[in-house]
mmCIF file of C-alpha atoms in Angstrom:
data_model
loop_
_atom_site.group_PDB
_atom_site.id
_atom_site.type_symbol
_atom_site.label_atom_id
_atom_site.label_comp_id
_atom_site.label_asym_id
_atom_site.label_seq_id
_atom_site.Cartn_x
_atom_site.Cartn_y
_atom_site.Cartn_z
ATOM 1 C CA UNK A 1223 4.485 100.763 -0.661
ATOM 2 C CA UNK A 1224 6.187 101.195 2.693
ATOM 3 C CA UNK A 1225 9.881 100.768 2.760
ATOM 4 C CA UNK A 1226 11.548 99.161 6.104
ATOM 5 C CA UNK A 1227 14.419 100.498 6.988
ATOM 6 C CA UNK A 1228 15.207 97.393 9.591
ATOM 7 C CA UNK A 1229 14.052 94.093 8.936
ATOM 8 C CA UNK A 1230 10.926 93.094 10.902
ATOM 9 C CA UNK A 1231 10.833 89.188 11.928
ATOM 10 C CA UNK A 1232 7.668 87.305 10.886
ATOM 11 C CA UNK A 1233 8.599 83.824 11.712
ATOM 12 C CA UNK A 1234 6.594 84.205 15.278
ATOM 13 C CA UNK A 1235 3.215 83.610 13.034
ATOM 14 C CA UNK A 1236 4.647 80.302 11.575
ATOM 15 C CA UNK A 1237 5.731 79.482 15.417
ATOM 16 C CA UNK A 1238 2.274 80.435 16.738
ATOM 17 C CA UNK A 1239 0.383 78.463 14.253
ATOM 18 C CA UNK A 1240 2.485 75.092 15.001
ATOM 19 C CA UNK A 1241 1.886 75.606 18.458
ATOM 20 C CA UNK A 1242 -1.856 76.183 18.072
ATOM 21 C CA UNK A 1243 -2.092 72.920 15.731
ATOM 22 C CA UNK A 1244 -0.280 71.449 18.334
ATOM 23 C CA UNK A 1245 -3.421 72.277 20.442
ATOM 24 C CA UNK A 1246 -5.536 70.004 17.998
ATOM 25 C CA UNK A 1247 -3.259 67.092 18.633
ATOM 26 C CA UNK A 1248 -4.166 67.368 22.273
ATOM 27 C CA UNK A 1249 -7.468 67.970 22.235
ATOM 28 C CA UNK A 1250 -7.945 65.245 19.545
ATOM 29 C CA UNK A 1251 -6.192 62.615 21.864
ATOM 30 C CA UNK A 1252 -8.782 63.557 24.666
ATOM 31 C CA UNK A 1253 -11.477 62.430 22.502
ATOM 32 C CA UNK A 1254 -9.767 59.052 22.331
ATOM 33 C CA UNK A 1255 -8.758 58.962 25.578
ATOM 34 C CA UNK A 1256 -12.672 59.016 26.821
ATOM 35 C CA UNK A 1257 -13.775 56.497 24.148
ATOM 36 C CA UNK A 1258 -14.467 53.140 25.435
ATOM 37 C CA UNK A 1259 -12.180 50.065 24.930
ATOM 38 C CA UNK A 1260 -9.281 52.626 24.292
ATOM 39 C CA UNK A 1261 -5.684 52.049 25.046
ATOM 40 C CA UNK A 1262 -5.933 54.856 27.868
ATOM 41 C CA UNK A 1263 -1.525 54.152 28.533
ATOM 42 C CA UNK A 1264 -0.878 54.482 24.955
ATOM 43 C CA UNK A 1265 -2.802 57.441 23.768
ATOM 44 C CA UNK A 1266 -1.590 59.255 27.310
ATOM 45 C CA UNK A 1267 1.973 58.673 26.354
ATOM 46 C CA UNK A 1268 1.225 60.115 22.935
ATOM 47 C CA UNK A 1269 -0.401 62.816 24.703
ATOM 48 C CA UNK A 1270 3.081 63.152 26.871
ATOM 49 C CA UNK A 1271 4.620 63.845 23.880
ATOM 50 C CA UNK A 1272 2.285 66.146 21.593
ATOM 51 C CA UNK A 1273 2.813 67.821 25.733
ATOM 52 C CA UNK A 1274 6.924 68.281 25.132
ATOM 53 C CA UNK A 1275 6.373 69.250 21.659
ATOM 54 C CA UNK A 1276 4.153 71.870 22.680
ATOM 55 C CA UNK A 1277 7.021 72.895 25.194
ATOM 56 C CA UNK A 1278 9.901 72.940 22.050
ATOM 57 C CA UNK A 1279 7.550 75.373 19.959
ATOM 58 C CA UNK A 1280 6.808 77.516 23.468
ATOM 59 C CA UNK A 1281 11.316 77.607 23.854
ATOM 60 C CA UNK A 1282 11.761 78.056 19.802
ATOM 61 C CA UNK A 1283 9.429 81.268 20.539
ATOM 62 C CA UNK A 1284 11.150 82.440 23.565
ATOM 63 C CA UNK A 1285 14.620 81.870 21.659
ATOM 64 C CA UNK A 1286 13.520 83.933 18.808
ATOM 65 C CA UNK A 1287 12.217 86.827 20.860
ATOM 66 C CA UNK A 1288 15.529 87.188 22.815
ATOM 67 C CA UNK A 1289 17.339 87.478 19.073
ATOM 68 C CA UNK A 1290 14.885 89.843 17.720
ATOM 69 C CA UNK A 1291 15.339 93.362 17.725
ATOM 70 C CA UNK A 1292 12.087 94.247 15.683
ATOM 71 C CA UNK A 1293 8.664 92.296 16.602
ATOM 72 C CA UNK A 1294 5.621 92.142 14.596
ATOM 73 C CA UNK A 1295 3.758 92.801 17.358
ATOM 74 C CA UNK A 1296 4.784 93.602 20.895
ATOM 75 C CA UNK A 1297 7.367 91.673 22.718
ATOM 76 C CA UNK A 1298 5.146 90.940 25.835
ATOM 77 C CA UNK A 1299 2.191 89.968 23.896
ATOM 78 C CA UNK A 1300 4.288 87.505 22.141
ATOM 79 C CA UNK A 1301 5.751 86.334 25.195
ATOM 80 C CA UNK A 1302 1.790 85.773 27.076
ATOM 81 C CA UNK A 1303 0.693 84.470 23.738
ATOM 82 C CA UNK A 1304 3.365 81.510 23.571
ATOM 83 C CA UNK A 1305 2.835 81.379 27.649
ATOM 84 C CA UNK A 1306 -0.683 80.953 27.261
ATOM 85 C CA UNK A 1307 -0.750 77.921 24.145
ATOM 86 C CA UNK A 1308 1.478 76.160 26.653
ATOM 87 C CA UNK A 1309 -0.686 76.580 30.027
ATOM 88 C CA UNK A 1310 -3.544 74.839 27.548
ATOM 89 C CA UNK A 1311 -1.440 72.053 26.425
ATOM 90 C CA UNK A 1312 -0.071 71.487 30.191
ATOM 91 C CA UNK A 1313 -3.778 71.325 31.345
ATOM 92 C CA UNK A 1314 -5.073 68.805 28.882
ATOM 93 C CA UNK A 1315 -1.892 66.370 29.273
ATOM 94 C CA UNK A 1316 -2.445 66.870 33.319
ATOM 95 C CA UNK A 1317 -5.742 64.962 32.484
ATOM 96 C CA UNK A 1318 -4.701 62.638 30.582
ATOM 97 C CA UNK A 1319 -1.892 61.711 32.956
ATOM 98 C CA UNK A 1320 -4.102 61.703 36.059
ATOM 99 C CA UNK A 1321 -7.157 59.388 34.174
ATOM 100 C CA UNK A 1322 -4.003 56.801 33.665
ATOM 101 C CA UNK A 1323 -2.387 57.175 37.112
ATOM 102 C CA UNK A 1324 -6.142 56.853 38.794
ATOM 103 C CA UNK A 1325 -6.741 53.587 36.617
ATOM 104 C CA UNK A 1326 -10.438 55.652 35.269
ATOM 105 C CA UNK A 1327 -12.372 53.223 32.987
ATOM 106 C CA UNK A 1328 -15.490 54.705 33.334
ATOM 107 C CA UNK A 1329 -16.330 58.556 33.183
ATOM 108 C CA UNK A 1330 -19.478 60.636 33.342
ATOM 109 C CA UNK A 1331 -21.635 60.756 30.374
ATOM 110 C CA UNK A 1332 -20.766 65.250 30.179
ATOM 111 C CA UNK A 1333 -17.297 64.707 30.287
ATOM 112 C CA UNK A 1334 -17.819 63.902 26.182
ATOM 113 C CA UNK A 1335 -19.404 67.454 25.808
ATOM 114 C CA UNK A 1336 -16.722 68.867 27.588
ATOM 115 C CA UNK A 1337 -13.785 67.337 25.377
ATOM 116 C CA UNK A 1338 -16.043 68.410 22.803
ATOM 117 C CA UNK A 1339 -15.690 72.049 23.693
ATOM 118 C CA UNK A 1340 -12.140 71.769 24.130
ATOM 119 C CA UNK A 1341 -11.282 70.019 20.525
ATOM 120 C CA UNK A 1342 -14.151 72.917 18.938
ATOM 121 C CA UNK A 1343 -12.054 75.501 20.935
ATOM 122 C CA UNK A 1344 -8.600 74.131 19.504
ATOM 123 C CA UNK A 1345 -9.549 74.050 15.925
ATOM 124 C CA UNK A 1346 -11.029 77.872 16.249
ATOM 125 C CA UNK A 1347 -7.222 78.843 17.933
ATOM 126 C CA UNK A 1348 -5.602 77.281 14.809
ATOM 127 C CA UNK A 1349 -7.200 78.355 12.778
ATOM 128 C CA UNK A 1350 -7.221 82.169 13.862
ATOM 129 C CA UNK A 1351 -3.493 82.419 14.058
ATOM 130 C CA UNK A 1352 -2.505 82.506 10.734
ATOM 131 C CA UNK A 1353 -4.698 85.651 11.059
ATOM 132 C CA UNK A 1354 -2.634 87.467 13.485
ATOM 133 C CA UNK A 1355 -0.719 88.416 9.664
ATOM 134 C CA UNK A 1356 -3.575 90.604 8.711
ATOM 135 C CA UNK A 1357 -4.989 91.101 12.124
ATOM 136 C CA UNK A 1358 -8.302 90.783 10.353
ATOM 137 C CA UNK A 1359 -11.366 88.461 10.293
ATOM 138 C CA UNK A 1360 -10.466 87.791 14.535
ATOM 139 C CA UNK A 1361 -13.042 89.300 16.465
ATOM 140 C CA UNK A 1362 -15.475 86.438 15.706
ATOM 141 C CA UNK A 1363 -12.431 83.904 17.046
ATOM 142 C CA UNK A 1364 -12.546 85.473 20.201
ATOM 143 C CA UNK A 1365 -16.579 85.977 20.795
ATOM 144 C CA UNK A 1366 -16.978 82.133 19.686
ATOM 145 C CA UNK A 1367 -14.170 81.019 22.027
ATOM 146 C CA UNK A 1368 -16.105 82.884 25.146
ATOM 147 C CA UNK A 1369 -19.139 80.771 23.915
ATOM 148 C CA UNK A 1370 -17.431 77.881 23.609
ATOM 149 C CA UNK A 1371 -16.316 79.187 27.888
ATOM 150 C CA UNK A 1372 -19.485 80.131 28.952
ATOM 151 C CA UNK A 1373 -21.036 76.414 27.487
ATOM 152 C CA UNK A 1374 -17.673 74.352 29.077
ATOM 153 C CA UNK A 1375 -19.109 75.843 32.980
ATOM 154 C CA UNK A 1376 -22.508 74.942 31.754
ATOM 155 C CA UNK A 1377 -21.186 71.983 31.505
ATOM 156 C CA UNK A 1378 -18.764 71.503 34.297
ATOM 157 C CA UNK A 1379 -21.473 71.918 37.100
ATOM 158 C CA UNK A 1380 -23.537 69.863 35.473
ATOM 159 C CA UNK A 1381 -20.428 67.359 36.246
ATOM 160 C CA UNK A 1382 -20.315 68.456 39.377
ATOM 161 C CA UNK A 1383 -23.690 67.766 40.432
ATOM 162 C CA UNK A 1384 -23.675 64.406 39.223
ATOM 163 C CA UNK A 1385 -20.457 63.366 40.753
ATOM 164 C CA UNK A 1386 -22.443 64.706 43.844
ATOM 165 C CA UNK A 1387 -25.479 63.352 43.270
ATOM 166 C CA UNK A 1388 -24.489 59.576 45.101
ATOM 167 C CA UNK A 1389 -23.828 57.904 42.309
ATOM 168 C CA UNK A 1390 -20.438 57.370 43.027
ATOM 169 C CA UNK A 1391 -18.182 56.550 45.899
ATOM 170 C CA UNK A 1392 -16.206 58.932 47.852
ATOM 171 C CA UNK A 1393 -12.847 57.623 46.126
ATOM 172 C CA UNK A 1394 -14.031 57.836 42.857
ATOM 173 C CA UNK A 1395 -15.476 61.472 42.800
ATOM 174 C CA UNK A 1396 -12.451 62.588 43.919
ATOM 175 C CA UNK A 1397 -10.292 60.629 41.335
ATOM 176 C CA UNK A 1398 -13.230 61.943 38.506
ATOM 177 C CA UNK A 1399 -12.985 65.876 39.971
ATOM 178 C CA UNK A 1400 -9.733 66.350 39.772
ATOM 179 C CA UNK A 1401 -9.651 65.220 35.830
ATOM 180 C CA UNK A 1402 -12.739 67.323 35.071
ATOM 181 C CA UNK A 1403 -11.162 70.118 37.035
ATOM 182 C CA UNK A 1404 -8.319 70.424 34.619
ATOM 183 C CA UNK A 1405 -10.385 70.304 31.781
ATOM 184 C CA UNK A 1406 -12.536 73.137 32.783
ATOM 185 C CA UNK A 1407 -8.680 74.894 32.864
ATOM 186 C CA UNK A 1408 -7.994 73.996 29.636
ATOM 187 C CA UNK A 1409 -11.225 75.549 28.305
ATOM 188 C CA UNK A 1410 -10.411 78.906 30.462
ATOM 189 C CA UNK A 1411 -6.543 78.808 29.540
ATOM 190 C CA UNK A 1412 -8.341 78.665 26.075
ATOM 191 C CA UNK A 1413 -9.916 81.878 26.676
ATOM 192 C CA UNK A 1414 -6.944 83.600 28.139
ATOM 193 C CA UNK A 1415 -5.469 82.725 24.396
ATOM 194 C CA UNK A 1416 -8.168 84.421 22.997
ATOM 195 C CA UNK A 1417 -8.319 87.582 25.251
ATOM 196 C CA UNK A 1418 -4.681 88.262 24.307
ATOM 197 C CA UNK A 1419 -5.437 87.703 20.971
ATOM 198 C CA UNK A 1420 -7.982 90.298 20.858
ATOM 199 C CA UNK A 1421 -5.452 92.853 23.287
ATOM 200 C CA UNK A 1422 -2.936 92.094 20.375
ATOM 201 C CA UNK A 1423 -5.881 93.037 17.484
ATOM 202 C CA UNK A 1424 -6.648 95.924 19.280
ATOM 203 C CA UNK A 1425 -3.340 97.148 19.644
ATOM 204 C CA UNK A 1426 -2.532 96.938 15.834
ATOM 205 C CA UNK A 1427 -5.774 98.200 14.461
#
């Protein structure tokens, strides 16, 4: 049995997996958000706030580091892994905001696969953090989230070229491009999660 001398914190792994379930919220609210007859106003202030609670567990991390002397892992990676879970959760409340602000009722049939990827992609994150304990049973987290990547700009220039295609209006493709443009940064900021993941596993093994 190893005996430590000092005290190591281990709260960050508690932190890390509200923020990633935090991430489900989101991504959860994105596939209401694109259903038809929804309350678009409601479910984007509910998104608004899953956004600020994402933002308390991001501080409550940052707090914690600054009063820790001992880390479970190193102090930078904790800091781009909290940094990270928050650029994801600011991208997929940007969308939501800007689909209520632009008045969208209608969107292209893709944009459902794309949500898709993001919710599959959320549910993967939370479900690999409370695996950053062990640091075991990861490495298939982070080859399925670069799937999940690779598939998401599969399917973003499919959106492209049918926003192109003449379909729509001039107005309206720029309203819809700007929405699916911060989805397709939700599904890379979802990578960058799982890159530092995989820079923290290797670290530790």
């Amino acid at each position: 049995m190893r005996l430590r001398l000092t005290p190591r914190e281990d709260s960050f792994y508690d932190m890390f997996a509200d923020s990633a379930n935090n991430l489900v919220t989101g991504a959860r609210l994105l596939v209401e958000l694109i259903s038809d007859g929804a309350d678009r106003a409601a479910i984007a202030e509910k998104m608004r706030a899953c956004e600020h609670a994402g933002d308390e567990c991001t501080h409550a991390i940052m707090r914690r580091l600054n009063e820790t002397f001992i880390t479970p892992f190193d102090r930078e990676d904790i800091y781009r892994l909290a940094s990270t879970i928050d650029d994801v959760m600011d991208e997929m409340e940007e969308a939501a905001d800007l689909v209520v602000l632009y008045k969208i009722d209608e969107f292209p049939k893709g944009i459902v696969h794309m949500v898709e990827v993001l919710e599959r992609a959320a549910e993967l994150t939370a479900e690999a953090m409370p695996r950053l304990r062990s640091m075991k049973e990861l490495n298939e987290y982070w080859i399925e989230i670069n799937r999940l990547e690779n598939q998401g700009d599969q399917v973003y220039r499919k959106l492209l070229a049918q926003l192109f295609s003449g379909e729509y209006d001039t107005l309206t493709v720029l309203k819809l491009k700007q929405v699916i443009d911060r989805l397709e940064d939700a599904a890379d900021a979802f990578e960058h999660v799982a890159n530092t993941v995989e820079t923290i596993a290797v670290k530790e093994s």
